[in-house]
Coordinates of C-alpha atoms in Angstrom, one line a residue:
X1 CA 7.9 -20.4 -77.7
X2 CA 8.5 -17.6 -74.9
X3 CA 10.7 -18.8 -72.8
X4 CA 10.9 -19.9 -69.0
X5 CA 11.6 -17.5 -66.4
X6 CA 15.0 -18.6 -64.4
X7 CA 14.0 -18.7 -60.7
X8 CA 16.9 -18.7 -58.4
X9 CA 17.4 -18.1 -54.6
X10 CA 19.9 -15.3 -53.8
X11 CA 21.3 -14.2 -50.1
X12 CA 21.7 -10.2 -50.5
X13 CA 25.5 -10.9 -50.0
X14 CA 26.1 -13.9 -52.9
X15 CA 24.0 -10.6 -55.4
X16 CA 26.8 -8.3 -53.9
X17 CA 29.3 -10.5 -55.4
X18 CA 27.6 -11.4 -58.5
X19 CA 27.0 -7.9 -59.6
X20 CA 29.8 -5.8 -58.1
X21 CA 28.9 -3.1 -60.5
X22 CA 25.4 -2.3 -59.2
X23 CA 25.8 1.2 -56.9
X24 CA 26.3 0.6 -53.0
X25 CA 24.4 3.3 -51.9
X26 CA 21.0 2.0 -53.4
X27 CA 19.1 0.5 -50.5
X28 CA 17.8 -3.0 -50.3
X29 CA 16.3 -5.1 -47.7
X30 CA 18.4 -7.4 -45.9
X31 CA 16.9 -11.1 -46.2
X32 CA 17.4 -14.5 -45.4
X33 CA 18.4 -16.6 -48.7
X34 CA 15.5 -18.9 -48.0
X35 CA 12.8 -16.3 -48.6
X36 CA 14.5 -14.6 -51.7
X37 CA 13.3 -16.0 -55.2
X38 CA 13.3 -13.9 -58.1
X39 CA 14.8 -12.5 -61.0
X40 CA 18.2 -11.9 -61.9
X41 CA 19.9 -8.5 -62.1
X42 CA 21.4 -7.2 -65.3
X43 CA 23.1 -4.0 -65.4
X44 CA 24.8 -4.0 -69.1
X45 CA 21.4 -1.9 -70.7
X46 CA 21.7 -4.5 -73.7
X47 CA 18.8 -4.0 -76.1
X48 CA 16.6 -7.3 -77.0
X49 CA 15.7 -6.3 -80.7
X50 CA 14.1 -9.4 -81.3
X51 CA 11.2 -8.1 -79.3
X52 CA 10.6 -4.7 -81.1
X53 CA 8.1 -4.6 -83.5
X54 CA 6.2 -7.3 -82.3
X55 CA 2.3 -7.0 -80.7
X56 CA 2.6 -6.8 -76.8
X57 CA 0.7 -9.6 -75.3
X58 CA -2.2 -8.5 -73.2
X59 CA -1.9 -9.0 -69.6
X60 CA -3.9 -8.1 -66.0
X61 CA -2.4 -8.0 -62.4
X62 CA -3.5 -7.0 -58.8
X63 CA -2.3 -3.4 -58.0
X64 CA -0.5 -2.7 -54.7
X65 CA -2.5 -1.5 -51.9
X66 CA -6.0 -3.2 -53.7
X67 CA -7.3 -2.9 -57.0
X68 CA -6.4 -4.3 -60.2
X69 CA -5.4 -2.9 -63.8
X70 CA -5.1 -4.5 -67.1
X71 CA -2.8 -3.6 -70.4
X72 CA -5.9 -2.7 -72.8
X73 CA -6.9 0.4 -70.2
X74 CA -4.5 2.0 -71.7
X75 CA -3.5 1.5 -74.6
X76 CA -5.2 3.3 -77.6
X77 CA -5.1 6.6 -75.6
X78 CA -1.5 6.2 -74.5
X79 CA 1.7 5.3 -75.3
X80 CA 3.0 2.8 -72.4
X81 CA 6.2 2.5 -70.1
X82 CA 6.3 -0.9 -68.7
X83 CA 9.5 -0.9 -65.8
X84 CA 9.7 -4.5 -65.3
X85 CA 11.8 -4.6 -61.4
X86 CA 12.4 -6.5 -58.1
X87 CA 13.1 -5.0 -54.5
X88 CA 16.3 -6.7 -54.6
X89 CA 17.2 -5.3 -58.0
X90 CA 19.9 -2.6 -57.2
X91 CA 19.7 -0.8 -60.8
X92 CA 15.8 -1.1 -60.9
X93 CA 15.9 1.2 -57.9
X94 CA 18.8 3.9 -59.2
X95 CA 16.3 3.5 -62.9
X96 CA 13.0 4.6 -60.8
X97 CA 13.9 8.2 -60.5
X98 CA 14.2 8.4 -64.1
X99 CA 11.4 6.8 -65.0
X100 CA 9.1 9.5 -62.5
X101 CA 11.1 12.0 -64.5
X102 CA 9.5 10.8 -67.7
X103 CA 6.1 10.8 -66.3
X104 CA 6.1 14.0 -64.9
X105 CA 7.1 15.0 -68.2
X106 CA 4.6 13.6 -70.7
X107 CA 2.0 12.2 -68.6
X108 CA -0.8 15.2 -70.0
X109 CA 0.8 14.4 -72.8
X110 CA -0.5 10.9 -73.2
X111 CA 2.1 8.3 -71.4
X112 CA 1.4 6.2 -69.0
X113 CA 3.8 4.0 -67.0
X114 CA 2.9 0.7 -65.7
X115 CA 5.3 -0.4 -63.1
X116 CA 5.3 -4.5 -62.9
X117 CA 7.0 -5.4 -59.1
X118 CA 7.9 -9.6 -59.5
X119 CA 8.6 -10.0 -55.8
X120 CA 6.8 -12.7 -54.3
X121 CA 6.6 -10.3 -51.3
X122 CA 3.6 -8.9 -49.1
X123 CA 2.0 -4.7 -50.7
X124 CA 3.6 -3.9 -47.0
X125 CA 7.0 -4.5 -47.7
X126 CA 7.7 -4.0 -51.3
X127 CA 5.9 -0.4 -50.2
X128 CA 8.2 -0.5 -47.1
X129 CA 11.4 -0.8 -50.0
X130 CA 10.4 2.0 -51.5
X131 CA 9.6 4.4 -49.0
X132 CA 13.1 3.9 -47.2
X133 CA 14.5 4.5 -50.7
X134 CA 12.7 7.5 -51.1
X135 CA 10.6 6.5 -54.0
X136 CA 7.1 7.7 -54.4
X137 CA 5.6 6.4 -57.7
X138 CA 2.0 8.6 -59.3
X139 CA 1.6 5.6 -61.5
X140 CA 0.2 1.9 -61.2
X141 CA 2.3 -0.5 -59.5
X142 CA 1.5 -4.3 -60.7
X143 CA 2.3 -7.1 -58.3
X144 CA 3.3 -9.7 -60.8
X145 CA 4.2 -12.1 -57.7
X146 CA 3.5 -15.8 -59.8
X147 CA 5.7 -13.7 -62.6
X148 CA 3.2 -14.5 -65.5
X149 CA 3.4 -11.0 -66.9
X150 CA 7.3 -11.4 -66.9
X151 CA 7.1 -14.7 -68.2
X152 CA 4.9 -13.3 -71.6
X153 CA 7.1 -10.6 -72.0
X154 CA 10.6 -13.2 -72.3
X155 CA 11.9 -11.2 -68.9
X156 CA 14.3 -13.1 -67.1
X157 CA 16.6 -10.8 -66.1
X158 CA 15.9 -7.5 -64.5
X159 CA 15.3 -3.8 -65.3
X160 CA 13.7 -4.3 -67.9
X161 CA 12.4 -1.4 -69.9
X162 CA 9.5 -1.8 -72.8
X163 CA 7.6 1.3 -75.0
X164 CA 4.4 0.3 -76.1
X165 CA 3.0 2.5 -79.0
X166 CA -1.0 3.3 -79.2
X167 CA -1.7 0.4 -81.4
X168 CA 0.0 -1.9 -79.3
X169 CA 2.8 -2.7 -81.0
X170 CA 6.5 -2.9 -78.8
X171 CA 9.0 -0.1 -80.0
X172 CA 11.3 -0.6 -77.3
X173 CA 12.6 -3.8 -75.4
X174 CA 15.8 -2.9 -73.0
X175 CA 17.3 -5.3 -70.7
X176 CA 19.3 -3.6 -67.7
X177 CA 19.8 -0.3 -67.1
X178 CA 22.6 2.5 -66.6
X179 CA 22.5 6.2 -66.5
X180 CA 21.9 8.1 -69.6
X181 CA 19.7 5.5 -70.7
X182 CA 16.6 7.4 -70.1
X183 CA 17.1 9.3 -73.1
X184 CA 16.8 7.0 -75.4
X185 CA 13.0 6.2 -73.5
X186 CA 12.6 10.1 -73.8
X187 CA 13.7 10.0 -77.4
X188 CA 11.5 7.1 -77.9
X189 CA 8.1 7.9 -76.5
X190 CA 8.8 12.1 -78.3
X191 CA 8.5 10.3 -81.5
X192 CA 5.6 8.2 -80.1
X193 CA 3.2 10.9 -79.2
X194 CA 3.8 13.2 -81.7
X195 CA 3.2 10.4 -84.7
X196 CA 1.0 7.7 -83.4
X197 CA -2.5 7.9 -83.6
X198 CA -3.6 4.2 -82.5
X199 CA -5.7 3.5 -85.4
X200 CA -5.5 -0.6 -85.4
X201 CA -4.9 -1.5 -81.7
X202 CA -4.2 -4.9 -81.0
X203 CA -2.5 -6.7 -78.4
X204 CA -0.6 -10.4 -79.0
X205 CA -3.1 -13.3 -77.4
X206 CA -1.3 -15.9 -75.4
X207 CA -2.5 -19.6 -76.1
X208 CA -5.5 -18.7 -78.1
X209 CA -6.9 -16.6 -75.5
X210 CA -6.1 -12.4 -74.4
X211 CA -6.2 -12.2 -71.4
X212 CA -7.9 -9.3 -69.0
X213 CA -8.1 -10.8 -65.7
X214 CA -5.1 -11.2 -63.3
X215 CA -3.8 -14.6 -63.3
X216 CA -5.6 -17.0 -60.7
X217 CA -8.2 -14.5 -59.8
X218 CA -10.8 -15.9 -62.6
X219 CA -12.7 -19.2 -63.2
X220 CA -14.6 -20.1 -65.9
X221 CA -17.8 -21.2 -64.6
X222 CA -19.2 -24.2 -66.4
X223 CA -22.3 -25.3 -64.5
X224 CA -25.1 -23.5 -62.4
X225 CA -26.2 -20.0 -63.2
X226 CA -27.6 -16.1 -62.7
X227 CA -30.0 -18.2 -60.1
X228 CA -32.7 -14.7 -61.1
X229 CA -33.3 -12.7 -63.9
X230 CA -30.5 -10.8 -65.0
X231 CA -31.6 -7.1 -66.4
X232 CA -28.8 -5.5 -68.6
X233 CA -28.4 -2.6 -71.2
X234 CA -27.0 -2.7 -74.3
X235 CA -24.6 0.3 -75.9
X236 CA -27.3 1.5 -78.5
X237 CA -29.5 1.7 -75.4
X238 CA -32.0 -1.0 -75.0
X239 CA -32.7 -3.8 -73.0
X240 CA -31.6 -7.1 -72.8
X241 CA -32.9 -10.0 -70.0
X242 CA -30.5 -12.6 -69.1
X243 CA -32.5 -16.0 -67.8
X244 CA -36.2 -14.1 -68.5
X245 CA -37.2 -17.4 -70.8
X246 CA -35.1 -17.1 -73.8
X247 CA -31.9 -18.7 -74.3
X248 CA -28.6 -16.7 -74.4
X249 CA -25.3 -16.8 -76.4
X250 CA -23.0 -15.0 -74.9
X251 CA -19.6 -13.7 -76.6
X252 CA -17.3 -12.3 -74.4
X253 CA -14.8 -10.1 -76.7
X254 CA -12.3 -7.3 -77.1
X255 CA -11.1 -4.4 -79.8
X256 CA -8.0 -6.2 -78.8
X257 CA -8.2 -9.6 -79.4
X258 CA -7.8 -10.5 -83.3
X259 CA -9.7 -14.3 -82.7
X260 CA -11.9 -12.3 -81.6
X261 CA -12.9 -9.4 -84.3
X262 CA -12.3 -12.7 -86.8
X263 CA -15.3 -14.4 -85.1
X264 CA -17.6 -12.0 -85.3
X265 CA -18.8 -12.6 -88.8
X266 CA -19.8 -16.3 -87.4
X267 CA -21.5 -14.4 -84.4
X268 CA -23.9 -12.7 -86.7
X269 CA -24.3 -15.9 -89.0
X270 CA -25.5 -17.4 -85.8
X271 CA -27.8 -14.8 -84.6
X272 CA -29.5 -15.0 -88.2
X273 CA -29.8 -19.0 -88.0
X274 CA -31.5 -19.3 -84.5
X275 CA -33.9 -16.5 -84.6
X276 CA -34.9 -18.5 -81.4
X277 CA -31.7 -17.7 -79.4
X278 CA -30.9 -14.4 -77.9
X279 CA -26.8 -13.8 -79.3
X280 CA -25.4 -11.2 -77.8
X281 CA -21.5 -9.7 -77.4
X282 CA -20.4 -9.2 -74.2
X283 CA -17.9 -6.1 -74.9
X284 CA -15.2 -6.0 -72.0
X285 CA -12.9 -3.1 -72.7
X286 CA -13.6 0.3 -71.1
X287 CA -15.7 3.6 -71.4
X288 CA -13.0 5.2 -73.3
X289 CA -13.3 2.9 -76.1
X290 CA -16.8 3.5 -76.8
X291 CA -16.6 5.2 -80.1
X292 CA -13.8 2.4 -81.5
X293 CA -16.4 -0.2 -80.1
X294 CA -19.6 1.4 -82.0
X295 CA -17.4 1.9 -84.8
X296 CA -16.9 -1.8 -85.1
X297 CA -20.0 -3.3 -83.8
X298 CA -22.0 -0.9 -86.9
X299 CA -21.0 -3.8 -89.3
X300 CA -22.9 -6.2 -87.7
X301 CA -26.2 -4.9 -86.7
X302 CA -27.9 -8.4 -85.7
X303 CA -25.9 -8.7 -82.2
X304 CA -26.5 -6.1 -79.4
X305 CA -23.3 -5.4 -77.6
X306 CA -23.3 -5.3 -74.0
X307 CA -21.2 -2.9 -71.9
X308 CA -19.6 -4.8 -69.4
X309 CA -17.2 -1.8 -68.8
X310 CA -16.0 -0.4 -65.2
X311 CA -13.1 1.8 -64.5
X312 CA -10.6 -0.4 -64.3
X313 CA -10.7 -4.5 -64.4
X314 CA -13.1 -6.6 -64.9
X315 CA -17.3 -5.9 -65.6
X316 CA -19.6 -7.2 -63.5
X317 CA -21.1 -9.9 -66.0
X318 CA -17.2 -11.4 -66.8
X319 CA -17.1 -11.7 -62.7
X320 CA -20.4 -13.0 -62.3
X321 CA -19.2 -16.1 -65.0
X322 CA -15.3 -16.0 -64.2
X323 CA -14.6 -14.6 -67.5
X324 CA -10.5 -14.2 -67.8
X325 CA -9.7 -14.3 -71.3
X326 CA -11.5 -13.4 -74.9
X327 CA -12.5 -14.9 -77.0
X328 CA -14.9 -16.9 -74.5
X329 CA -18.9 -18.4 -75.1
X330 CA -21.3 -19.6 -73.0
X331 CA -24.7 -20.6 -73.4
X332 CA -27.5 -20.2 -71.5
X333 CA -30.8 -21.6 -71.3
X334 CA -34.5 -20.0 -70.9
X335 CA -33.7 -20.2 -67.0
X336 CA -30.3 -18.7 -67.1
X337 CA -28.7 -21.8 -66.4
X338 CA -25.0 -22.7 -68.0
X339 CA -25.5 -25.3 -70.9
X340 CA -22.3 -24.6 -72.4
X341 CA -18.6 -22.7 -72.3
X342 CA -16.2 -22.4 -74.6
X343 CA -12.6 -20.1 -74.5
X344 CA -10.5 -19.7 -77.0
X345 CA -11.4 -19.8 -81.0
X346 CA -14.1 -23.0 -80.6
X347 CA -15.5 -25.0 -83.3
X348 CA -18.7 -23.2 -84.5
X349 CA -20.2 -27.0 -85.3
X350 CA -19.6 -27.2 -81.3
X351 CA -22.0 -24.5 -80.8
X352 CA -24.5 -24.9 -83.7
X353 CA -25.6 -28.0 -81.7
X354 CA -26.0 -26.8 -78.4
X355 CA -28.0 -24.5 -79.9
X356 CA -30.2 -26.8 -82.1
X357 CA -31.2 -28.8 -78.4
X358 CA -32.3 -25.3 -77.0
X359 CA -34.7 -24.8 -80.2

């Protein structure tokens, strides 16, 4: 069980105190104590090997200054920084210049850092931190603010520093941070690019489900429906109509997500018993995948796979239904109305008879 991120309410001065050996001359925001809940500080750069070697749970987040990003659009073509950091975190600051220095360094290469900010905070003044600090960061910047990224990842105290390999598997987990530490992460992500190839990518599912969507943005929606007929492609190229008469089984799924690449085989079963029934997966990665995803779907040539890919985020179909999390079904009928949803690994039986009343 991961557990429970400590939340405690700090005055500037009483985190003075507490970690004396934090650098005076990094700047922080002054602050009332009321309006200061967070993370605590750690300074030691004490390694949590518990978490190497372990899949890195998927996650998705709002970026600062609009926009959102999630985990799987990058990894398979990258090996990942995560910098885990609050405004009022003295070492996160003093770690951040180290941390450009590693992307300016293997960025073409094939890193990519993902900085996750847990300040409940307003974009305007965790951007107003780090412009009077200096601090201009090239890469993402996640506003974790209800801490559910920090939460999967067992972060309670702060910098912390994670290397994610291709695959998705964690090869680094540091709490806290002092100087020379970055060469370890340099030593780390070296070895990284120059061996990994990302061949079986797969990232840790949390409760049953991997998540894509940032956390409170989604809904499932469990009743009404396209309220028109939906035209979409599939990725071999044809054409698939969503509410144009026939009923729809929809299975939203990633390269990801294990349950999901398990269920597949029961997908197919399904497509083969209701002739009837349009099955379809729902694909919601991103274009760079495309060959991994063909790759797969080859094996199971009785379910189109739909695209629902954009740049970064979420497709348009997984908005359109409140999609957050794979595995997740829903069933439509001949009108494109909602007859049935389903996230997580659901009983087949569950489906098979919402099926057998659309007949």
């Amino acid at each position: 069980m991961l557990r429970h991120i400590t939340m405690l309410i700090f005055s500037l001065l009483i985190i003075l105190v507490v970690f004396p050996g934090c650098s005076d001359n990094s700047p922080a925001p002054a602050a009332n104590s009321e309006e200061i809940a967070g993370l605590q500080e750690r300074t030691s750069g004490d390694s949590i090997t518990v978490e190497v070697n372990s899949l890195a749970p998927a996650f998705a987040a709002k970026l600062l200054g609009g926009g959102e990003a999630r985990l799987s659009d990058f990894v398979g073509n990258h090996v990942i920084l995560l910098e885990f950091w609050s405004i009022f975190c003295k070492s996160c600051i003093e770690e951040m210049p180290k941390i450009i220095a590693l992307n300016d360094k293997y960025a073409k290469e094939g890193l990519a850092i993902l900085s996750i900010n847990t300040d409940i905070f307003t974009d305007a003044r965790v951007a107003s931190v780090l412009k009077k600090a200096g601090i201009r960061l090239d890469y993402p910047i996640l506003r974790d603010t209800r801490q559910s990224i920090a939460a999967d990842y067992n972060v309670e105290l702060l910098p912390v520093t994670v290397i994610i390999d291709r695959s998705g598997w964690i090869r680094l987990y540091q709490e806290g941070y002092r100087p020379g530490d970055e060469e370890r992460f340099d030593s780390v992500i070296k070895e990284l690019l120059s061996t990994d190839k990302g061949e079986d990518i797969t990232l840790a599912p949390t409760g049953g489900v991997t998540t894509f969507a940032p956390a409170g943005t989604t809904h499932l929606v469990t009743e009404g429906g396209l309220g028109a007929t939906y035209r979409t492609r599939t990725l071999s190229g044809g054409e698939l109509l969503l509410g144009g008469g026939k009923p729809t089984l929809l299975f939203f799924w990633s390269l990801y997500c294990k349950p999901c690449r398990a269920k597949f085989p029961e997908m197919a079963e399904l497509a083969e018993d209701f002739p009837e029934i349009q099955v379809a997966s729902v694909n919601i990665d991103s274009p760079h995948l495309k060959r991994r995803v063909e790759s797969f779907i080859e094996k199971y040539p009785s379910l189109p796979c739909i695209p629902d890919w954009s740049a970064m985020g979420s497709g348009d179909i997984s908005r359109a239904f409140g999609v957050g999390a794979t595995p997740t079904a829903i069933i439509l009928d001949g009108d494109g109305e909602i007859v049935y949803t389903g996230q997580g690994t659901e009983d087949l039986e569950q489906i098979k008879s919402h099926l057998e009343e659309l007949k």
